[in-house]
Short mmCIF file of C-alpha atoms in Angstrom, two decimals:
data_model
loop_
_atom_site.label_atom_id
_atom_site.label_comp_id
_atom_site.label_asym_id
_atom_site.label_seq_id
_atom_site.Cartn_x
_atom_site.Cartn_y
_atom_site.Cartn_z
CA MET G 1 -35.81 -4.14 -1.09
CA HIS G 2 -33.03 -1.87 0.14
CA ALA G 3 -34.22 -2.08 3.74
CA THR G 4 -34.33 -5.88 3.55
CA SER G 5 -30.86 -6.01 1.99
CA GLY G 6 -29.53 -3.69 4.69
CA SER G 7 -30.90 -5.85 7.50
CA HIS G 8 -29.40 -8.93 5.87
CA ASN G 9 -26.01 -7.19 5.65
CA VAL G 10 -26.23 -6.28 9.34
CA ARG G 11 -27.04 -9.89 10.16
CA ARG G 12 -24.10 -11.14 8.11
CA ASN G 13 -21.66 -8.63 9.59
CA THR G 14 -22.83 -9.49 13.11
CA GLY G 15 -22.35 -13.17 12.34
CA LEU G 16 -18.84 -12.56 11.04
CA GLY G 17 -17.94 -10.57 14.14
CA LEU G 18 -19.24 -13.32 16.42
CA ALA G 19 -17.39 -15.97 14.40
CA LEU G 20 -14.15 -14.00 14.84
CA VAL G 21 -14.75 -13.67 18.60
CA SER G 22 -15.37 -17.42 18.77
CA ALA G 23 -12.15 -18.16 16.86
CA CYS G 24 -10.17 -15.88 19.20
CA ALA G 25 -11.73 -17.45 22.27
CA PHE G 26 -11.13 -21.02 21.10
CA GLY G 27 -7.63 -20.09 19.91
CA GLY G 28 -6.69 -18.85 23.36
CA SER G 29 -7.45 -22.15 25.05
CA GLY G 30 -4.11 -23.75 24.21
CA VAL G 31 -2.07 -20.84 25.58
CA ALA G 32 -3.84 -21.10 28.93
CA ALA G 33 -4.02 -24.90 29.01
CA LYS G 34 -0.39 -25.61 28.09
CA PRO G 35 1.06 -24.15 31.34
CA LEU G 36 -1.43 -26.28 33.30
CA ILE G 37 -0.29 -29.38 31.43
CA GLU G 38 3.36 -28.49 31.98
CA ALA G 39 2.60 -27.99 35.69
CA GLY G 40 1.50 -31.62 35.97
CA LEU G 41 -2.09 -32.02 34.74
CA GLN G 42 -2.86 -34.60 32.05
CA PRO G 43 -4.30 -33.14 28.81
CA LEU G 44 -7.56 -35.06 29.17
CA HIS G 45 -7.86 -33.92 32.78
CA VAL G 46 -7.59 -30.30 31.63
CA THR G 47 -10.32 -31.05 29.09
CA TRP G 48 -12.51 -32.59 31.81
CA LEU G 49 -12.05 -29.57 34.10
CA ARG G 50 -12.83 -27.26 31.20
CA VAL G 51 -16.12 -28.93 30.30
CA VAL G 52 -17.32 -29.73 33.83
CA CYS G 53 -16.68 -26.22 35.16
CA ALA G 54 -18.33 -24.67 32.09
CA ALA G 55 -21.31 -26.98 32.57
CA LEU G 56 -21.65 -25.81 36.19
CA VAL G 57 -21.53 -22.17 35.07
CA MET G 58 -24.30 -22.86 32.55
CA LEU G 59 -26.41 -24.95 34.95
CA PRO G 60 -28.94 -22.14 35.70
CA VAL G 61 -29.35 -21.66 31.95
CA ALA G 62 -29.96 -25.39 31.50
CA TRP G 63 -32.70 -25.26 34.15
CA ARG G 64 -34.34 -22.29 32.45
CA HIS G 65 -34.39 -24.12 29.11
CA ARG G 66 -35.28 -27.54 30.52
CA GLY G 67 -38.06 -27.81 27.95
CA LEU G 68 -35.38 -28.54 25.35
CA LEU G 69 -34.89 -31.99 26.89
CA ARG G 70 -38.39 -32.89 25.75
CA ARG G 71 -38.47 -30.94 22.48
CA ARG G 72 -34.98 -31.50 21.01
CA PRO G 73 -33.29 -34.45 22.81
CA ALA G 74 -31.45 -35.70 19.70
CA LEU G 75 -29.96 -32.25 19.05
CA LEU G 76 -28.71 -31.94 22.64
CA VAL G 77 -27.20 -35.43 22.78
CA GLY G 78 -25.56 -34.99 19.37
CA PHE G 79 -24.11 -31.62 20.35
CA GLY G 80 -22.80 -32.95 23.65
CA LEU G 81 -21.23 -36.09 22.20
CA LEU G 82 -19.87 -34.59 18.97
CA ALA G 83 -19.26 -30.87 19.46
CA VAL G 84 -18.10 -31.10 23.07
CA THR G 85 -16.80 -34.60 23.78
CA GLY G 86 -15.87 -36.00 20.38
CA VAL G 87 -13.72 -33.17 19.07
CA GLN G 88 -11.62 -32.81 22.20
CA ALA G 89 -11.30 -36.49 23.10
CA CYS G 90 -10.31 -37.51 19.55
CA TYR G 91 -7.86 -34.64 19.22
CA PHE G 92 -6.01 -35.32 22.48
CA ALA G 93 -5.91 -39.05 21.70
CA ALA G 94 -4.55 -38.27 18.24
CA ILE G 95 -1.68 -36.09 19.45
CA SER G 96 -0.51 -38.93 21.69
CA ARG G 97 0.29 -40.88 18.49
CA ILE G 98 1.06 -38.28 15.78
CA PRO G 99 2.59 -34.78 15.76
CA VAL G 100 0.37 -31.96 16.97
CA GLY G 101 0.71 -30.13 13.63
CA VAL G 102 -0.51 -33.12 11.65
CA ALA G 103 -3.48 -33.68 13.97
CA LEU G 104 -4.44 -30.00 13.86
CA LEU G 105 -4.30 -29.89 10.08
CA ILE G 106 -6.49 -32.98 9.73
CA GLU G 107 -8.98 -31.60 12.27
CA TYR G 108 -9.24 -28.37 10.29
CA LEU G 109 -10.20 -30.24 7.19
CA ALA G 110 -13.67 -29.94 8.78
CA PRO G 111 -14.71 -26.91 6.67
CA ALA G 112 -14.02 -28.91 3.52
CA LEU G 113 -16.00 -31.81 4.94
CA VAL G 114 -18.86 -29.40 5.73
CA LEU G 115 -18.94 -28.35 2.09
CA GLY G 116 -19.02 -32.01 1.08
CA TRP G 117 -21.90 -32.67 3.49
CA VAL G 118 -23.91 -29.70 2.20
CA ARG G 119 -23.24 -30.41 -1.47
CA PHE G 120 -23.46 -34.21 -1.66
CA VAL G 121 -25.59 -35.25 1.35
CA GLN G 122 -28.02 -32.35 1.60
CA ARG G 123 -27.71 -31.78 -2.18
CA LYS G 124 -27.70 -28.01 -1.80
CA PRO G 125 -25.58 -25.63 -3.90
CA VAL G 126 -22.55 -23.75 -2.58
CA THR G 127 -20.66 -20.86 -4.12
CA ARG G 128 -17.37 -21.33 -5.92
CA ALA G 129 -15.91 -18.61 -3.69
CA ALA G 130 -16.72 -20.64 -0.56
CA ALA G 131 -15.03 -23.68 -2.10
CA TRP G 132 -11.93 -21.70 -3.09
CA GLY G 133 -11.87 -20.12 0.36
CA VAL G 134 -11.73 -23.56 1.95
CA VAL G 135 -8.95 -24.64 -0.42
CA LEU G 136 -6.88 -21.56 0.39
CA ALA G 137 -7.52 -21.86 4.13
CA ALA G 138 -6.53 -25.53 4.14
CA GLY G 139 -3.40 -24.74 2.15
CA GLY G 140 -2.49 -21.96 4.55
CA LEU G 141 -2.94 -24.29 7.51
CA VAL G 142 -0.32 -26.60 5.99
CA CYS G 143 2.17 -23.77 6.54
CA VAL G 144 0.77 -22.57 9.88
CA VAL G 145 1.16 -25.96 11.55
CA GLU G 146 4.33 -26.85 9.57
CA VAL G 147 2.99 -30.28 8.71
CA TRP G 148 6.31 -31.30 7.12
CA SER G 149 8.12 -31.34 10.48
CA GLY G 150 8.16 -34.74 12.12
CA LEU G 151 5.47 -36.49 10.09
CA ARG G 152 4.77 -40.05 11.24
CA PHE G 153 2.21 -42.20 9.47
CA ASP G 154 0.44 -43.84 12.38
CA ALA G 155 -2.83 -45.21 11.01
CA VAL G 156 -4.65 -45.09 14.36
CA GLY G 157 -3.47 -41.56 15.10
CA LEU G 158 -4.53 -40.34 11.65
CA ALA G 159 -7.92 -42.02 12.09
CA LEU G 160 -8.40 -40.31 15.47
CA ALA G 161 -7.53 -36.91 13.98
CA LEU G 162 -10.01 -37.53 11.17
CA GLY G 163 -12.55 -38.45 13.84
CA ALA G 164 -11.97 -35.04 15.45
CA ALA G 165 -12.61 -33.40 12.07
CA CYS G 166 -15.84 -35.36 11.60
CA CYS G 167 -17.00 -34.39 15.08
CA GLN G 168 -16.27 -30.76 14.25
CA VAL G 169 -18.50 -31.14 11.20
CA GLY G 170 -21.20 -32.25 13.63
CA TYR G 171 -20.62 -29.04 15.61
CA PHE G 172 -21.24 -26.86 12.55
CA VAL G 173 -24.16 -28.86 11.17
CA LEU G 174 -25.96 -29.31 14.51
CA SER G 175 -25.48 -25.64 15.43
CA ASP G 176 -27.08 -24.68 12.12
CA GLN G 177 -29.96 -27.17 12.42
CA GLY G 178 -30.80 -25.92 15.90
CA GLY G 179 -31.94 -22.63 14.36
CA ASP G 180 -34.09 -24.15 11.61
CA GLY G 181 -37.86 -24.40 11.42
CA ALA G 182 -40.57 -23.30 13.82
CA ASP G 183 -39.10 -25.26 16.76
CA THR G 184 -35.99 -23.10 17.16
CA ALA G 185 -33.66 -24.20 19.94
CA ASP G 186 -32.18 -21.30 21.88
CA PRO G 187 -28.36 -21.43 21.54
CA LEU G 188 -27.87 -20.84 25.27
CA GLY G 189 -29.92 -23.95 26.05
CA VAL G 190 -28.16 -26.05 23.41
CA ILE G 191 -24.74 -25.09 24.74
CA ALA G 192 -25.75 -25.61 28.39
CA TYR G 193 -27.08 -29.13 27.81
CA GLY G 194 -24.29 -29.95 25.38
CA LEU G 195 -21.77 -29.14 28.11
CA LEU G 196 -23.68 -31.18 30.70
CA ILE G 197 -23.86 -34.21 28.41
CA GLY G 198 -20.22 -33.74 27.45
CA ALA G 199 -19.23 -33.55 31.12
CA VAL G 200 -20.88 -36.91 31.81
CA ALA G 201 -19.24 -38.53 28.78
CA LEU G 202 -15.80 -37.14 29.59
CA THR G 203 -16.09 -38.31 33.20
CA LEU G 204 -16.36 -41.87 31.90
CA ILE G 205 -13.39 -41.39 29.55
CA THR G 206 -10.87 -39.36 31.57
CA GLN G 207 -11.10 -40.97 35.05
CA PRO G 208 -10.93 -37.62 36.91
CA TRP G 209 -10.44 -39.32 40.29
CA ARG G 210 -6.78 -39.65 39.23
CA LEU G 211 -6.45 -35.88 38.76
CA ASP G 212 -3.66 -34.12 40.70
CA TRP G 213 -5.74 -31.44 42.42
CA SER G 214 -2.68 -29.91 44.10
CA VAL G 215 -1.67 -28.36 40.76
CA LEU G 216 -4.69 -26.05 40.88
CA SER G 217 -3.67 -24.61 44.26
CA GLY G 218 -0.25 -23.58 42.92
CA THR G 219 1.09 -21.50 40.04
CA ALA G 220 2.01 -22.24 36.44
CA SER G 221 4.66 -20.62 34.25
CA LEU G 222 3.44 -18.48 31.36
CA ASN G 223 6.73 -17.89 29.52
CA GLY G 224 8.57 -17.22 32.77
CA VAL G 225 5.71 -15.34 34.45
CA TRP G 226 4.14 -17.30 37.29
CA VAL G 227 0.35 -17.16 37.14
CA PRO G 228 -2.14 -18.77 39.55
CA ALA G 229 -3.25 -22.05 38.01
CA VAL G 230 -6.86 -21.40 38.95
CA LEU G 231 -6.77 -18.12 36.98
CA LEU G 232 -5.62 -19.96 33.86
CA LEU G 233 -8.37 -22.52 34.37
CA GLY G 234 -10.89 -19.70 34.73
CA TRP G 235 -9.82 -18.30 31.34
CA VAL G 236 -10.16 -21.72 29.73
CA VAL G 237 -13.63 -22.21 31.21
CA LEU G 238 -15.24 -18.78 30.88
CA VAL G 239 -13.59 -17.45 27.72
CA SER G 240 -12.36 -20.45 25.74
CA THR G 241 -15.44 -22.58 26.44
CA VAL G 242 -18.59 -20.68 27.48
CA LEU G 243 -17.96 -17.55 25.40
CA ALA G 244 -16.41 -19.50 22.53
CA TYR G 245 -19.29 -21.96 22.14
CA LEU G 246 -21.96 -19.27 22.56
CA THR G 247 -20.56 -16.91 19.94
CA GLY G 248 -19.75 -19.85 17.66
CA VAL G 249 -23.28 -21.27 17.64
CA VAL G 250 -24.93 -17.86 17.13
CA SER G 251 -22.50 -17.00 14.30
CA ILE G 252 -23.27 -20.25 12.50
CA ARG G 253 -26.98 -19.46 12.60
CA ARG G 254 -26.39 -15.96 11.22
CA LEU G 255 -24.06 -17.18 8.47
CA SER G 256 -24.03 -20.80 7.33
CA PRO G 257 -22.03 -23.89 8.42
CA GLN G 258 -19.47 -23.67 5.62
CA VAL G 259 -18.81 -19.92 5.87
CA ALA G 260 -18.52 -20.04 9.67
CA GLY G 261 -16.31 -23.11 9.25
CA VAL G 262 -13.82 -21.24 7.09
CA VAL G 263 -13.72 -18.30 9.52
CA ALA G 264 -13.11 -20.84 12.30
CA CYS G 265 -9.87 -21.80 10.53
CA LEU G 266 -8.53 -18.54 11.95
CA GLU G 267 -8.38 -20.33 15.29
CA ALA G 268 -5.16 -22.03 14.22
CA VAL G 269 -3.63 -18.69 13.23
CA ILE G 270 -4.77 -17.01 16.45
CA ALA G 271 -3.48 -19.91 18.55
CA THR G 272 -0.08 -19.72 16.84
CA VAL G 273 0.20 -15.93 17.27
CA LEU G 274 -0.82 -16.12 20.95
CA ALA G 275 1.74 -18.88 21.52
CA TRP G 276 4.34 -16.61 19.92
CA VAL G 277 3.45 -13.59 22.09
CA LEU G 278 2.63 -15.29 25.43
CA LEU G 279 4.65 -18.50 25.36
CA GLY G 280 7.67 -17.41 23.35
CA GLU G 281 7.03 -19.94 20.56
CA HIS G 282 8.33 -17.96 17.60
CA LEU G 283 6.68 -18.01 14.20
CA SER G 284 8.70 -19.03 11.17
CA LEU G 285 8.39 -17.33 7.79
CA PRO G 286 6.27 -20.20 6.35
CA GLN G 287 3.90 -19.92 9.33
CA ILE G 288 3.47 -16.18 8.78
CA ALA G 289 2.84 -16.76 5.07
CA GLY G 290 0.36 -19.51 5.92
CA GLY G 291 -1.51 -17.23 8.29
CA VAL G 292 -1.90 -14.64 5.54
CA ILE G 293 -3.25 -17.32 3.18
CA VAL G 294 -5.79 -18.47 5.79
CA LEU G 295 -6.98 -14.88 6.23
CA ILE G 296 -7.36 -14.45 2.47
CA GLY G 297 -9.30 -17.72 2.19
CA ALA G 298 -11.66 -16.74 5.00
CA PHE G 299 -12.25 -13.31 3.48
CA ILE G 300 -13.03 -14.71 0.03
CA ALA G 301 -15.52 -17.21 1.44
CA GLN G 302 -17.40 -14.77 3.68
CA SER G 303 -17.57 -11.97 1.08
CA ALA G 304 -19.30 -14.15 -1.52
CA ALA G 305 -22.79 -12.61 -1.49
CA PRO G 306 -25.09 -14.10 -4.14
CA LYS G 307 -26.37 -11.71 -6.81
CA ALA G 308 -29.98 -11.47 -7.79
CA GLY G 309 -30.83 -13.31 -11.00
CA GLY G 310 -28.82 -15.60 -13.21
CA ALA G 311 -26.55 -18.46 -12.26
CA ALA G 312 -25.04 -16.57 -9.34
CA ALA G 313 -28.26 -16.75 -7.39
CA SER G 314 -28.53 -20.49 -7.89
CA GLU G 315 -25.21 -20.86 -6.10
CA ALA G 316 -26.38 -19.12 -2.91
CA LEU G 317 -24.83 -20.43 0.27
CA VAL G 318 -26.94 -22.73 2.40
CA GLY G 319 -29.07 -20.44 4.55
CA GLY G 320 -27.42 -17.58 2.65
CA ALA G 321 -24.40 -15.61 3.78
CA VAL G 322 -26.77 -12.65 3.57
CA GLY G 323 -29.93 -14.63 4.42
CA VAL G 324 -31.69 -14.55 1.03
CA ALA G 325 -32.85 -17.08 -1.51
CA THR G 326 -34.45 -16.92 -4.93
CA ASP G 327 -37.82 -18.11 -6.11
CA GLY G 328 -36.24 -19.92 -9.04
CA THR G 329 -38.23 -18.08 -11.70
CA ASP G 330 -37.33 -14.43 -12.15
CA GLY G 331 -34.36 -14.31 -9.78
CA THR G 332 -35.90 -11.79 -7.41
CA GLU G 333 -34.90 -12.00 -3.79
CA ARG G 334 -37.24 -13.07 -1.01
CA PRO G 335 -36.60 -13.61 2.70
CA ASP G 336 -35.33 -17.09 3.44
CA GLU G 337 -38.34 -18.72 5.07
CA GLY G 338 -36.49 -21.92 5.91
CA ARG G 339 -34.25 -20.45 8.59
CA ARG G 340 -34.82 -18.59 11.85
CA THR G 341 -32.13 -17.10 13.95
CA GLY G 342 -31.94 -18.21 17.56
CA SER G 343 -31.58 -15.28 19.88
CA ALA G 344 -28.50 -15.21 22.07
CA VAL G 345 -30.51 -13.54 24.80
CA PRO G 346 -33.63 -15.34 26.14
#
C-alpha cells in the first residue's frame, strides 16, 4: 500500500512540475512574439511561423509515429484543429475587436469549462477543492489582466474569445483521452501530428504569402535591447511551442484535465511578470494581488488528494490527482485501471 501510494505521489509531483514548465514556456511566448509584431509582423503571421517551424522540428517524430494516422486519426485531427489552430486563431481574432485583458480572461475560463465537461457531460465526480481552486484562479485572473480597463462589449469579439476557451477545453480533454485505454497514443506523436495539421489549417487562414520576410533578417527591440528577430522566433518555436505542448500533454496525463487546467492559469501570471521584467510593462498592485490569488487557487486544486473511505473518496478527481480510485464498497484503494500514462520518451 505504502509503495503504491509513494509511486502515485511521485507521478503527481512529476505531473505538477511538468505543468509548471508548460505554463512558463507558454507564458514566455508573448514576450518574444511582441517585439516581432512591433517590428512589422502581423500577429497571425507570427502564429503561422510558430506552428509551421515547430511542425518542421517535429517532422522526424511524426514519421516515427506514423502509425498514429491509422490508429487515432480523430484524436490527431481534433488536437490539430482545436489545441493548435483553434485556440490561437480565435484569440488573435478576438483581440482585434475587444481588449486583450478581456479576451485573456474569457480564454482562461477554460478550467471552469473543463470542470463542467467532466461533471455534467462525462458525469464523473470532482473534488470541492478543485472547484474552489478554479473559482479563486478565475477571480485572480480578473485582477491580473485588469479586466475593468477599457471594457467594450463587442458581441463578435466576446464570442471569439469564448471560442478560444472552448478550444482550450479541447486541448485538455483530448490530451487526457490520448492516454486512456490499451491504445495509448504517445504524446510526442500527438503533438507532432497536431502541429502538422495545425500548420495546414493556419496556412489557409493566415495567407502567409503576404508575410514580410525582411523582418526576420533584422533585429527587434526587447525593452531597448536589440535582439536578432530570428532568435526571438527560435524561442517561440522551440520553447513556447515544442517544449510547452510536450510538457503540457504529459502533465495532463499524469494529473487530470481540471487540475492541469488550473495550474495552466499560472501562464497569465508568468506572462505578466515576464512582460514586467523584459518589456518594462509594470505590474500594478491589483495585478500583484491577483497573481497571488491565482497561485493560491492552483495550490488548493492540486493538493486535493482523495482520502481512502467515506465521501472523500467518492469525490476523487477524474483519473485521480494521485492516480487512485475506489472499489465503491469498502473504500480501499486500488490502481486506476482506466488510465495509462503515455511515455514522453519513445
